[in-house]
Coordinates of C-alpha atoms in Angstrom, one line a residue:
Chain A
X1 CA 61.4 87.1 -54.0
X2 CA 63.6 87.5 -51.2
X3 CA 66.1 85.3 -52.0
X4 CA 66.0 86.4 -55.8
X5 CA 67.2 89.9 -53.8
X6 CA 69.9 88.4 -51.7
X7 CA 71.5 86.9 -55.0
X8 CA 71.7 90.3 -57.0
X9 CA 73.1 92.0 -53.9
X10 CA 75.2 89.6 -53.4
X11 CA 76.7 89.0 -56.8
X12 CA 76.6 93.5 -57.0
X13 CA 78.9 93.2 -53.6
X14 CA 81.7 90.6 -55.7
X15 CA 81.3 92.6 -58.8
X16 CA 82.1 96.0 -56.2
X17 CA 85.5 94.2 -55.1
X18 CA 86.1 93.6 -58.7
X19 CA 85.7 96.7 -60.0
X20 CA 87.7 98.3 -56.7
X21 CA 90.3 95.6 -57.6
X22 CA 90.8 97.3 -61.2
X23 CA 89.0 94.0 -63.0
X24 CA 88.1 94.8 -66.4
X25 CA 86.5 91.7 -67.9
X26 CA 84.4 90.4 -65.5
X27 CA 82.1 87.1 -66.0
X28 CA 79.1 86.4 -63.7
X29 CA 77.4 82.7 -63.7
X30 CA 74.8 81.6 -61.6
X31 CA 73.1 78.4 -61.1
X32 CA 70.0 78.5 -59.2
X33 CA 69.2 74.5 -57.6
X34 CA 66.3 73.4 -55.8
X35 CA 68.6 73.5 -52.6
X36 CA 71.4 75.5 -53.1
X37 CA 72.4 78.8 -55.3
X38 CA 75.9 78.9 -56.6
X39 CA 77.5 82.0 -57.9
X40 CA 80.5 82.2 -59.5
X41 CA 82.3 85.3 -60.6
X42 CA 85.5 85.1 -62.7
X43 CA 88.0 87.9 -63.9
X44 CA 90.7 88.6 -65.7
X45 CA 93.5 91.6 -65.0
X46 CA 96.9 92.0 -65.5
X47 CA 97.8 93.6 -62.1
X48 CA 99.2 92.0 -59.4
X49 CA 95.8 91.6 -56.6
X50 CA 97.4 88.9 -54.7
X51 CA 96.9 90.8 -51.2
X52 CA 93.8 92.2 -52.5
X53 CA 92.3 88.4 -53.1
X54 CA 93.8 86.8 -49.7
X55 CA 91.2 89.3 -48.1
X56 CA 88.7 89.1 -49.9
X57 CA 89.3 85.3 -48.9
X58 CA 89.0 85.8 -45.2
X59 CA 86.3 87.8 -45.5
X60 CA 84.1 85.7 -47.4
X61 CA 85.1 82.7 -44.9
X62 CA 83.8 84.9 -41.9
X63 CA 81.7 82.0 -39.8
X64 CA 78.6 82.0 -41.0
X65 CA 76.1 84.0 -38.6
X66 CA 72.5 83.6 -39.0
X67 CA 71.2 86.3 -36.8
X68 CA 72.9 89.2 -39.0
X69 CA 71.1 88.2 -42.3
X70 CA 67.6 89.2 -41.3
X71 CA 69.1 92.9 -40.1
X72 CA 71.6 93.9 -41.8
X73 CA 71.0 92.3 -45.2
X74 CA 70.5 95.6 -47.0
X75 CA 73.7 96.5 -46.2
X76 CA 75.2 94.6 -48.4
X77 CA 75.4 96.2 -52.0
X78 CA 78.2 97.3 -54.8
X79 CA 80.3 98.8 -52.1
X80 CA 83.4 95.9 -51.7
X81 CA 84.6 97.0 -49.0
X82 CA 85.4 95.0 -46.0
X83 CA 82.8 95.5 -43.9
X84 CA 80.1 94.4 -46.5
X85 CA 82.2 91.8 -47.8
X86 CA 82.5 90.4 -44.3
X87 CA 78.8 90.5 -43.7
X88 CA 78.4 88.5 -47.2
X89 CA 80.8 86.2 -45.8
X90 CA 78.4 85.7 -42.6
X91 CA 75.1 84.9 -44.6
X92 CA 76.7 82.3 -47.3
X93 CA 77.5 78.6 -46.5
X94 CA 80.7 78.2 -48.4
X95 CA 83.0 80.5 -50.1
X96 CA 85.9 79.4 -52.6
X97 CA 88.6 82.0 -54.1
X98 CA 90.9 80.7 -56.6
X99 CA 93.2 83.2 -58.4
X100 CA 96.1 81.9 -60.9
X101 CA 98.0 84.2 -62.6
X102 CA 96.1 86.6 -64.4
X103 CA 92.2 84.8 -63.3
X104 CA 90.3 85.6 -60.4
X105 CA 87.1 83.2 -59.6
X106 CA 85.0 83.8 -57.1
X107 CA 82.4 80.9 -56.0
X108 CA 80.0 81.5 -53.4
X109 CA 77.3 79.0 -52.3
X110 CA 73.9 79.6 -50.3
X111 CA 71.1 77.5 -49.3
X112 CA 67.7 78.3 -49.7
X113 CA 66.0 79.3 -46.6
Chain B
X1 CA 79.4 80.2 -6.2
X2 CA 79.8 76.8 -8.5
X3 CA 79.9 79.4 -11.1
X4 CA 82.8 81.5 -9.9
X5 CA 84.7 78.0 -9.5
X6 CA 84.0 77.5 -13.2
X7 CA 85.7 80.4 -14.4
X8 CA 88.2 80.3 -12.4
X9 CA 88.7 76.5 -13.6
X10 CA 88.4 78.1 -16.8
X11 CA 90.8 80.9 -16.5
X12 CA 93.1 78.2 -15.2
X13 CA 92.9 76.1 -17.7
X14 CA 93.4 79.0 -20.5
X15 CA 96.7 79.7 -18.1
X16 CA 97.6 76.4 -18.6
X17 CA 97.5 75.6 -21.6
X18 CA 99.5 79.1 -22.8
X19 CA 102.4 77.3 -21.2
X20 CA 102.2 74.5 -24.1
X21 CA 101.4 76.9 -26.8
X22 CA 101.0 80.2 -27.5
X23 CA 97.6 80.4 -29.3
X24 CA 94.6 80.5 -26.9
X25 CA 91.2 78.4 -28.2
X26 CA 88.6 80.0 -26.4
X27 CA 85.6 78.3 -27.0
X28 CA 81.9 79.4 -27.6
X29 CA 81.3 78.0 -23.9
X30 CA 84.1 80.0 -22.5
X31 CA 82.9 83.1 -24.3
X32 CA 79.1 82.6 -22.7
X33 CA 80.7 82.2 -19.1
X34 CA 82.9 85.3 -19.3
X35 CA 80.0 87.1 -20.4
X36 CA 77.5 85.3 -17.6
X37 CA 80.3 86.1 -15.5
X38 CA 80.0 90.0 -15.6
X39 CA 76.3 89.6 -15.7
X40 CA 76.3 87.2 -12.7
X41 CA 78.4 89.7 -11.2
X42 CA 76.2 93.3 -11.7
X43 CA 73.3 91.3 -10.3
X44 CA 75.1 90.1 -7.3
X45 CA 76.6 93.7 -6.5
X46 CA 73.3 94.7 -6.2
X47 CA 73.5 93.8 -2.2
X48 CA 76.8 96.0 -2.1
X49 CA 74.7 99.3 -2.3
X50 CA 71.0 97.8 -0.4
X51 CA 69.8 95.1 1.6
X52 CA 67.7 92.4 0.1
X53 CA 64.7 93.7 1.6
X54 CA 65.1 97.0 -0.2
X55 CA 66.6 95.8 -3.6
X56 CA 63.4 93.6 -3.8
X57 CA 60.7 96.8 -3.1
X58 CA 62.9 98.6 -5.1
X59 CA 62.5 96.1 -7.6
X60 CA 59.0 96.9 -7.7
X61 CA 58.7 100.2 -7.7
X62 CA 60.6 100.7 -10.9
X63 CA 58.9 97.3 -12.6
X64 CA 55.7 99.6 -12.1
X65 CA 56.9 102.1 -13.3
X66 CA 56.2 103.8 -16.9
X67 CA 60.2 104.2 -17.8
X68 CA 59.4 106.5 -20.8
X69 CA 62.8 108.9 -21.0
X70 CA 64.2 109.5 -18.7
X71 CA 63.7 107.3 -15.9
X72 CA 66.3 106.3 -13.6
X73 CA 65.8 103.5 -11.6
X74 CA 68.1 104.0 -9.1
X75 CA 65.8 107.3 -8.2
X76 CA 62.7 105.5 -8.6
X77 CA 64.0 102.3 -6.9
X78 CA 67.4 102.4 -5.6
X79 CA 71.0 101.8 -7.1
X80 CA 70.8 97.9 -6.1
X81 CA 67.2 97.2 -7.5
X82 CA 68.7 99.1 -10.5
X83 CA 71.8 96.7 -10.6
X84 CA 70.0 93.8 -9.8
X85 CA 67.6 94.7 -12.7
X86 CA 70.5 94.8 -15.1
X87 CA 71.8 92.1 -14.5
X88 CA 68.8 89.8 -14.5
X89 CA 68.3 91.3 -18.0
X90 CA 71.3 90.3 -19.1
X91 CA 70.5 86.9 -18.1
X92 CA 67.6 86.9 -19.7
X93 CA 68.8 88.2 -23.1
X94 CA 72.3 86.1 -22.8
X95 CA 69.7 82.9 -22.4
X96 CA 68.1 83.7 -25.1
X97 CA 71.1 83.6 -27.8
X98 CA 71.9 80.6 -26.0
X99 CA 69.1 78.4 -26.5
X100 CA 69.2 80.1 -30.1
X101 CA 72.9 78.8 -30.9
X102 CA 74.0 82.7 -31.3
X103 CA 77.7 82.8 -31.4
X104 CA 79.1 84.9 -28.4
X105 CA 80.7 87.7 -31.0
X106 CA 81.0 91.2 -31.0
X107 CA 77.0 92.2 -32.1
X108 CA 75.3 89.5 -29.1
X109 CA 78.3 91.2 -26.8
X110 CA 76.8 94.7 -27.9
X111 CA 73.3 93.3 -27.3
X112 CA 73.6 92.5 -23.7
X113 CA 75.4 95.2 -22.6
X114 CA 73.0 97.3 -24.2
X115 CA 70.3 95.6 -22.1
X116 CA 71.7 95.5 -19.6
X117 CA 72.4 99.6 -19.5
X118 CA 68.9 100.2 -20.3
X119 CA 67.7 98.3 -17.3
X120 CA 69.8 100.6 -15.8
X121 CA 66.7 103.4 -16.8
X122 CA 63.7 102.0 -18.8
X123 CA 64.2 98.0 -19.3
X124 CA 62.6 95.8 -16.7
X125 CA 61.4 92.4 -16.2
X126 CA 58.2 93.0 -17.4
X127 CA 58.3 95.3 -19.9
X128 CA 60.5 93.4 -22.4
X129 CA 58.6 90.3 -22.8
X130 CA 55.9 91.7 -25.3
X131 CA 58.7 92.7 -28.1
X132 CA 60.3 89.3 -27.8
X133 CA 56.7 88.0 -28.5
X134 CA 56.2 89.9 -31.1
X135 CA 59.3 89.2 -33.4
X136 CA 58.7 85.8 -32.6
X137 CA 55.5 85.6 -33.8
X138 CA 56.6 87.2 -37.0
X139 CA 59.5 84.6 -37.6
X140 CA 56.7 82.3 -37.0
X141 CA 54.7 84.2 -39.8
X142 CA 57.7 84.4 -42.2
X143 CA 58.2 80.3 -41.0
X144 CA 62.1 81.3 -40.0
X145 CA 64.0 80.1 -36.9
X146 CA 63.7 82.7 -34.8
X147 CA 67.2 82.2 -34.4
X148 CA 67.6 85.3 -37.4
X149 CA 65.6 87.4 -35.7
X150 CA 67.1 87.5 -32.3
X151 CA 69.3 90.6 -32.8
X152 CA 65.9 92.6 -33.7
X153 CA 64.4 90.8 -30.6
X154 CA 66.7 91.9 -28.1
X155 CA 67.9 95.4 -29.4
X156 CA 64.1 95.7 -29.8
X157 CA 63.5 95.9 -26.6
X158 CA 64.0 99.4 -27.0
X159 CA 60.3 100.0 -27.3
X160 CA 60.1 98.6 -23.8
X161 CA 58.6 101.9 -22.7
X162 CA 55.6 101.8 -24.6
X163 CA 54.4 98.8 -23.0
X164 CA 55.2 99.7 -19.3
X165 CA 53.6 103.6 -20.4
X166 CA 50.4 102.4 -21.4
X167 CA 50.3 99.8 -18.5
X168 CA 50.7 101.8 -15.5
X169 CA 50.8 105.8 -17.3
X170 CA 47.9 106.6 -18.4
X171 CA 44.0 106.8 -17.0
X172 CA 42.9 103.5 -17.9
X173 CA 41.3 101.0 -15.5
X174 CA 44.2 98.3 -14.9
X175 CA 43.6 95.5 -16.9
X176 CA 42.8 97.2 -19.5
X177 CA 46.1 98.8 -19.6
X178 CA 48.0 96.1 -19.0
X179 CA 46.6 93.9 -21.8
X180 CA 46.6 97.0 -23.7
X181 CA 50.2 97.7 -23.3
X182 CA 50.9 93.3 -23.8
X183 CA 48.8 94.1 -27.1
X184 CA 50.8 96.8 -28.7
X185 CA 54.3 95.6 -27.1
X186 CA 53.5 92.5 -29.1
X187 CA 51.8 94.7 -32.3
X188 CA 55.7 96.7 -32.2
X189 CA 57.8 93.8 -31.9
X190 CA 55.7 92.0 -34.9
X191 CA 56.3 95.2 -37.3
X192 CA 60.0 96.2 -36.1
X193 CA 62.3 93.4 -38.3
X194 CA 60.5 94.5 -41.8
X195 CA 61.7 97.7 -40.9
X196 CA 64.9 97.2 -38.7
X197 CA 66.2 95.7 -42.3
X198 CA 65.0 98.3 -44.3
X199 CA 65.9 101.2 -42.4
X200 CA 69.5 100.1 -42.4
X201 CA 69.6 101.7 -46.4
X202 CA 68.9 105.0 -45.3
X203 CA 72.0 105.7 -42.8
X204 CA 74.1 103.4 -44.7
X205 CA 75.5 101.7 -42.0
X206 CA 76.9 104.9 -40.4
X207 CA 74.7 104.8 -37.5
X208 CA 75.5 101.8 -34.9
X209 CA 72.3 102.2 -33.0
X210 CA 70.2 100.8 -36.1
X211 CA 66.9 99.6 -34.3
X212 CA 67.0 103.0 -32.5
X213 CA 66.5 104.8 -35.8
X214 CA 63.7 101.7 -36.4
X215 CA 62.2 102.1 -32.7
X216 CA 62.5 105.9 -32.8
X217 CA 59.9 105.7 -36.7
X218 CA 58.0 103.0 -34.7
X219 CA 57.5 104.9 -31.5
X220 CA 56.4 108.4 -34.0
X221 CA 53.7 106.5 -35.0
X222 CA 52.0 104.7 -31.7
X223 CA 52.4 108.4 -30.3
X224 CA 51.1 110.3 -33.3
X225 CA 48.3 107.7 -32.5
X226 CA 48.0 108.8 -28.7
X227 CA 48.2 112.4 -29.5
X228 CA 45.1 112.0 -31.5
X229 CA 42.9 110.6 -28.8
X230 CA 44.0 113.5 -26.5
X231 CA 46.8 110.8 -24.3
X232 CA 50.0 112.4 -23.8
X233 CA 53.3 111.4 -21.8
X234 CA 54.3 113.4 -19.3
X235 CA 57.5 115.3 -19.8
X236 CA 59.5 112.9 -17.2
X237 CA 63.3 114.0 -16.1
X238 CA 63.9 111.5 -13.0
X239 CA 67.4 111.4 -12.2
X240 CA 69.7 110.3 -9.1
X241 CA 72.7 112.3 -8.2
X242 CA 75.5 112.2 -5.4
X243 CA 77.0 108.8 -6.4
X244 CA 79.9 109.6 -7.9
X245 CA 82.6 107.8 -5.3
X246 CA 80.9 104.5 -5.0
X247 CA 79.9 104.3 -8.6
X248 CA 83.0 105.3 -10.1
X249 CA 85.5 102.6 -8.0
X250 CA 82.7 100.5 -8.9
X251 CA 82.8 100.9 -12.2
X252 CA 86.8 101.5 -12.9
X253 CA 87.0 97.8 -11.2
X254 CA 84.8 96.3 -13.8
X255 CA 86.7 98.1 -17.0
X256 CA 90.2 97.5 -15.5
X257 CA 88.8 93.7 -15.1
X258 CA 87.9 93.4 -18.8
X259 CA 91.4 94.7 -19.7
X260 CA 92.6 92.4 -17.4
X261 CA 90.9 89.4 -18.6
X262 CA 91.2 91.0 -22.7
X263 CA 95.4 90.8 -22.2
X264 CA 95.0 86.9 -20.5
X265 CA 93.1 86.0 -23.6
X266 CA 95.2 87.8 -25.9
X267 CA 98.6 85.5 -25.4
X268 CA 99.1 88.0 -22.6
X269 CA 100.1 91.2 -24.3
X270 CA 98.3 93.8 -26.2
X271 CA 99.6 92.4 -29.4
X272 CA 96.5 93.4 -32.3
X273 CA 95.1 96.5 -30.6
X274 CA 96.5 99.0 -32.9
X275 CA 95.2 97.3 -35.6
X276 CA 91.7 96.9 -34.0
X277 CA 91.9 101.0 -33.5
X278 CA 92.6 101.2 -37.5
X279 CA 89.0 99.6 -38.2
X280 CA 86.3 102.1 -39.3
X281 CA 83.5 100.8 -37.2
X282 CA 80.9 100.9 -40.0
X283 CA 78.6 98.4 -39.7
X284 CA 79.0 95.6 -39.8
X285 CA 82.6 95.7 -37.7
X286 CA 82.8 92.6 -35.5
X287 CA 85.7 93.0 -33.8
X288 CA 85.7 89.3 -32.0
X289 CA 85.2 88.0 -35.7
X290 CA 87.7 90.0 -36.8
X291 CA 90.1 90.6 -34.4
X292 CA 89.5 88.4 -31.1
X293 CA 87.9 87.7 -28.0
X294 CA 90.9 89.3 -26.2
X295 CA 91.3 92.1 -27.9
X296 CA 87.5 92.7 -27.4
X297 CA 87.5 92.7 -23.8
X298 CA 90.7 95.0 -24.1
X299 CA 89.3 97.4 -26.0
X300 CA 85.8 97.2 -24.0
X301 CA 87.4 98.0 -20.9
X302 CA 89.5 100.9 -22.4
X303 CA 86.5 102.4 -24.0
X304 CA 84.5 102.0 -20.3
X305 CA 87.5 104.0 -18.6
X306 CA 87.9 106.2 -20.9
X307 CA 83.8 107.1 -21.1
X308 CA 83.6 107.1 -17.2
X309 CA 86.6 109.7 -16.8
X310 CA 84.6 112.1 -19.2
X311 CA 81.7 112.3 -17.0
X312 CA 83.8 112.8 -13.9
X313 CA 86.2 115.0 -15.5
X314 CA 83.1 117.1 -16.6
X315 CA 81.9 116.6 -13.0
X316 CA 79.0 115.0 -14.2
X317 CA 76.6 112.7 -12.1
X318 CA 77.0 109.0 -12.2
X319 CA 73.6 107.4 -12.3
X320 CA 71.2 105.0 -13.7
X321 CA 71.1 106.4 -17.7
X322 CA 74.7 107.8 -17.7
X323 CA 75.8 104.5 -16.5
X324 CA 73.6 102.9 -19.1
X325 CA 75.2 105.3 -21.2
X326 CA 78.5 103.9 -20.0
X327 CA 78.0 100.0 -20.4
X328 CA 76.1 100.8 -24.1
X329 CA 79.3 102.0 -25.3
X330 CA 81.8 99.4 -23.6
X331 CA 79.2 97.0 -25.4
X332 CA 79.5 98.4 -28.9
X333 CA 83.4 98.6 -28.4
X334 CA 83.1 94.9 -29.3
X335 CA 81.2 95.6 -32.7
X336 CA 82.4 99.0 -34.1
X337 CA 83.7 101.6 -31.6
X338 CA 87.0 102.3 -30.1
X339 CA 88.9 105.3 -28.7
X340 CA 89.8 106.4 -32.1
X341 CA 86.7 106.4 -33.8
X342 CA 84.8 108.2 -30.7
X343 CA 86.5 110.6 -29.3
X344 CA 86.2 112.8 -32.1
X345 CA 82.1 112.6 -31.1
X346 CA 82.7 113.2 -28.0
X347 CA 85.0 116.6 -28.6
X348 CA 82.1 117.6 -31.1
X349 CA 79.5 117.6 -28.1
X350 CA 81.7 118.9 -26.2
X351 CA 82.5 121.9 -28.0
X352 CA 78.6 122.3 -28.8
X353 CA 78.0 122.3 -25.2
X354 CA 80.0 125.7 -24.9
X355 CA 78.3 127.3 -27.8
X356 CA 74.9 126.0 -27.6
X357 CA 72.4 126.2 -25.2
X358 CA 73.4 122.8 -23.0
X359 CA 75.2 122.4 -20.3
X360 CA 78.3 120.0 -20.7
X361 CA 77.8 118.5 -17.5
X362 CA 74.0 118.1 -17.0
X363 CA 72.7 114.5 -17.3
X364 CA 71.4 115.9 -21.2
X365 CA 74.7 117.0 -22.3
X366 CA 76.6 113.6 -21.0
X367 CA 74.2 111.2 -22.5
X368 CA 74.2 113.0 -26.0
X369 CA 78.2 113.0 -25.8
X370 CA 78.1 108.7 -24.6
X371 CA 74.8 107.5 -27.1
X372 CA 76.4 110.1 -29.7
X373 CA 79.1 107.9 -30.5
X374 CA 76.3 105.7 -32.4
X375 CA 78.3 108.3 -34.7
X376 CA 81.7 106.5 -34.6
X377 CA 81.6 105.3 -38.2
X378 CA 81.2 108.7 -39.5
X379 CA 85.3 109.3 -37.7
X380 CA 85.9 105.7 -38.8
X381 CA 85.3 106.3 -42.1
X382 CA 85.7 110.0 -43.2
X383 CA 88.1 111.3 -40.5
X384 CA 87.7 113.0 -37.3
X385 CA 86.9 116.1 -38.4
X386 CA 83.9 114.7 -39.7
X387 CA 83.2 113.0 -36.4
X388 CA 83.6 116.1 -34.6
X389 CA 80.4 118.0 -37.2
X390 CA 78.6 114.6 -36.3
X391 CA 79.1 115.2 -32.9
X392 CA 78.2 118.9 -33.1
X393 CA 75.0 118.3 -35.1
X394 CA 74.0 115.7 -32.9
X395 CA 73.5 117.2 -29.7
X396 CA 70.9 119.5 -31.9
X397 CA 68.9 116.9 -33.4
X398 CA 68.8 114.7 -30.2
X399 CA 67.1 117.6 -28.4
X400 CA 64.3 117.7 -30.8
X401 CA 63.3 114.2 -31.6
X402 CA 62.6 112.7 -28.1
X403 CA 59.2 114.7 -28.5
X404 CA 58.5 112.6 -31.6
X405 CA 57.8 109.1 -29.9
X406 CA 56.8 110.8 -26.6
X407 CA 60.1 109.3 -24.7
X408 CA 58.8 105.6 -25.5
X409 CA 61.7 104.4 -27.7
X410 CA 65.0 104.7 -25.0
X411 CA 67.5 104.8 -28.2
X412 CA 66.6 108.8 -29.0
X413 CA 70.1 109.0 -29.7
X414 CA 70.3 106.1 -32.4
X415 CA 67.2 107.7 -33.9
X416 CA 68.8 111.1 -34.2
X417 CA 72.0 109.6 -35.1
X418 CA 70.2 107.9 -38.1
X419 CA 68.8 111.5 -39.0
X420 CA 72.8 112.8 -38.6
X421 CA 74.1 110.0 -40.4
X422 CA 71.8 110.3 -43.6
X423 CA 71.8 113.9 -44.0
X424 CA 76.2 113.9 -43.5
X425 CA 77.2 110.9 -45.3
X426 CA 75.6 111.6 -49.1
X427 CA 76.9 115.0 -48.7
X428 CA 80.7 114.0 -47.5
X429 CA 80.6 111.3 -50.1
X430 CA 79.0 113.5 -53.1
X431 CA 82.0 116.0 -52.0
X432 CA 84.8 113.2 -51.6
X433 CA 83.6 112.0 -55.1
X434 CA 84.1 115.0 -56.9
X435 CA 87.7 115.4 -55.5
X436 CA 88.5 112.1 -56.6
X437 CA 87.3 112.6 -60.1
X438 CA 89.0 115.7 -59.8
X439 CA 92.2 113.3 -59.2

């Protein structure tokens, strides 16, 4: 139940920083394994979000930090703004941000506690 | 001693190696000495202000003590008891993320000083023990390392109070008090990381002091519960005054250290800190994660001057809770505050002060403007003319929730601040919205 929470807040946060980044067509897949869930969120926009992404990117690599998952979890939401996106970065294991032209994808991996 | 050597083998070493290149690695284990440093050092300086003899009867006195708001230990004991106290709490709490593999970044650095202040009035050796029990046992319920729960654990410790009240302040015989304060130390630290989480929705991340807003909800109950057996608290005001010159070279040396030790860390310049002053604050704003170590200490010590001049400029009393005051801020100026987000709390309090019914100077009026910047987010985020209202409309709800948990939880102003923040930031963003559609 918990961790079914911490998935839909965390893909809301990454769909937030989409929709602050002026994404239109946005695609959300998730694959739930026994160990490990994996999100990935891809995009597609015409503008130019280079700075935007490179980040995003450091964010989402902040070290991870146990400690600020169990209190401040419900912080994180639909906001995308730095400070959530940072604490995001803090509770998953491994973040990957590709963006090519006119594509944005986001993967985010977290183990099951 | 062999620890002094260590950091200044340390230091060396960071000296050194600058020479070769300009980036600095400063490593978890340097981080955890600097820190063990100051606390090694606010215990030591106990035996500046009191002999052993008295620091240790001291010592006692204020470990007996109930420490519901507001207690000052330096009154109650004496300023190097009250020292001594903090520091060993520090210890304590930076032992604790230790053996729990917490990274030494900005929200452990806000942790410890934050102990380490309110063992300056309320926090003692005996008194914390029961809360750190209790969130244990619940990340034994929940079958989690304890390790995610020690940020609840130690800002927890707020609730200290209720344990020592029901120990040694009320009419009980002894032992029953004491196991009946271990019992519902224990029962607050179980129920506080549930909530601690949950809470965090309702100021949005605008109030720093989180587990005061949790403590101050947790504390409302136990004393709803007392109140209707006929047990009361006393109202209890126990301050020290006529400090000031010692206390204030004391404490200008420690800040001008940290600034000190922020620009060695930094490359030696205060290259960053303008950026670091363009950060909101809202949680959750790591500086050390996001800036650095250096920059941390920079900005800590800058923040700890700059709160220590307003209470002497205000000719305000240095003591045990302004003090604690003091070091809570210089701790949260590694995760969320700086001059820029604060100072528009502090003006707000300040000006209330002239048109309310406080005085600007009395112990009340300082410790509202120096806990008020829980508020800083609010500046961070929506300007400072926002954080000035915060600050205005703090310094009335602070005087009326304190009654609410009976003085047990010692963050009254993160409880009021959770109030401020929740009731401000819908309205400011409902308003904001509307101009932006508007756009």
């Amino acid at each position: 139940m918990r961790s079914k929470k911490k998935t839909i807040k965390i893909i809301s946060e990454l769909i937030g920083f989409c929709y602050d980044a002026g994404i239109k067509d946005i695609n959300v897949d998730i694959k739930r394994g026994k160990k490990e869930i994996t999100i990935v969120v891809i995009g597609k926009t015409s503008k130019d979000i280079e700075e935007k992404v490179d980040n995003l990117r450091r964010l989402l690599n902040t070290p991870l930090e146990p400690q600020m998952e169990e209190y401040y979890f419900e912080l994180v939401g639909e906001t995308g703004h730095a400070e959530e996106l940072s604490l995001v970065g803090m509770i998953i294991d491994k973040a990957e941000v590709y963006y090519t032209k006119d594509t944005l994808t986001i993967r985010v991996y977290k183990k099951e506690s | 001693m062999v620890f002094s050597k260590q950091i200044d083998v340390s230091v060396k070493t960071l000296l050194k190696n600058r020479t070769f290149s300009n980036t600095l690695t400063i490593t978890e284990d340097i981080k955890y000495l600097v820190v063990l440093a100051y606390a090694t050092f606010i215990l030591v300086s106990s035996v500046f202000f009191n002999t052993p003899a008295q620091i240790m009867q001291g010592l006692f006195h204020l470990t007996l003590s109930p420490s519901i708001l507001l207690s000052d230990y330096m009154a109650i004991g004496n300023i190097g008891a009250a020292f001594f106290n903090s520091g060993l709490l520090m210890i304590v709490a930076l032992v604790i993320a230790r053996i729990n593999k917490a990274h030494m970044n900005g929200v452990i650095i806000a942790a410890i000083f934050t102990i380490g202040g309110f063992a300056l009035f309320g926090k003692n050796i005996y008194n914390i023990w029961p809360i750190f029990i209790g969130v244990y046992l619940y990340s034994t319920f929940q079958k989690e390392r304890f390790s995610k729960f020690i940020l609840v654990a130690l800002f927890g410790t707020a609730l200290a109070p209720l344990v020592s009240q029901v120990s040694f302040g009320l009419d009980l015989p002894r032992i029953v008090s004491i196991i009946l304060g271990y019992f519902l130390g224990i029962t607050a630290g179980f129920i506080l990381p549930p909530l601690a989480n949950h809470v965090v929705k309702f100021h949005q991340g605008f109030n720093l002091y989180n587990i005061g807003f949790t403590c101050g909800i947790v504390g409302t109950i136990f004393m709803a519960v007392f109140r209707s057996f006929g047990l009361e608290n006393p109202a209890t005001f126990i301050v020290s005054e006529g400090y000031n010159s010692i206390l204030s070279i004391y404490l200008f040396s420690l800040f001008a250290s940290m600034i000190l030790l922020g620009i060695v860390f930094n490359n030696g310049s205060f290259k960053g800190f303008s950026k670091l002053m363009e950060r909101s604050g809202k949680l959750v704003s790591d500086f050390v994660i996001s800036d650095n170590f250096g920059l941390s200490f920079i900005n800590m010590g800058v923040l700890g001057l700059i709160s220590t001049c307003y209470v002497l400029i205000l000719r305000g009393n240095l003591n045990g809770p302004v003090i604690g005051g003091i070091f809570t801020v210089v701790g949260f100026a590694a995760f969320g505050k700086h001059a820029k987000n604060v100072t528009p709390i502090f003006i707000g309090v300040f000006i209330a002060s002239f048109v309310k019914v406080w005085e600007v100077n009395a112990a009340g009026g300082l410790l509202t403007a120096l806990f008020g910047t829980t508020l800083a987010p609010i500046s961070g985020i929506f300007g400072w003319k926002f954080g000035v209202l915060a600050g205005f409309l703090h310094i009335s709800m602070v005087a009326n929730v304190g009654y609410l948990h009976g003085g047990m939880n010692l963050y009254n102003n993160g409880f009021s601040g959770g109030l401020v923040a929740a009731i401000m930031v819908p309205i400011i963003t409902s308003l904001r919205k509307v101009d932006n559609d508007e756009e």
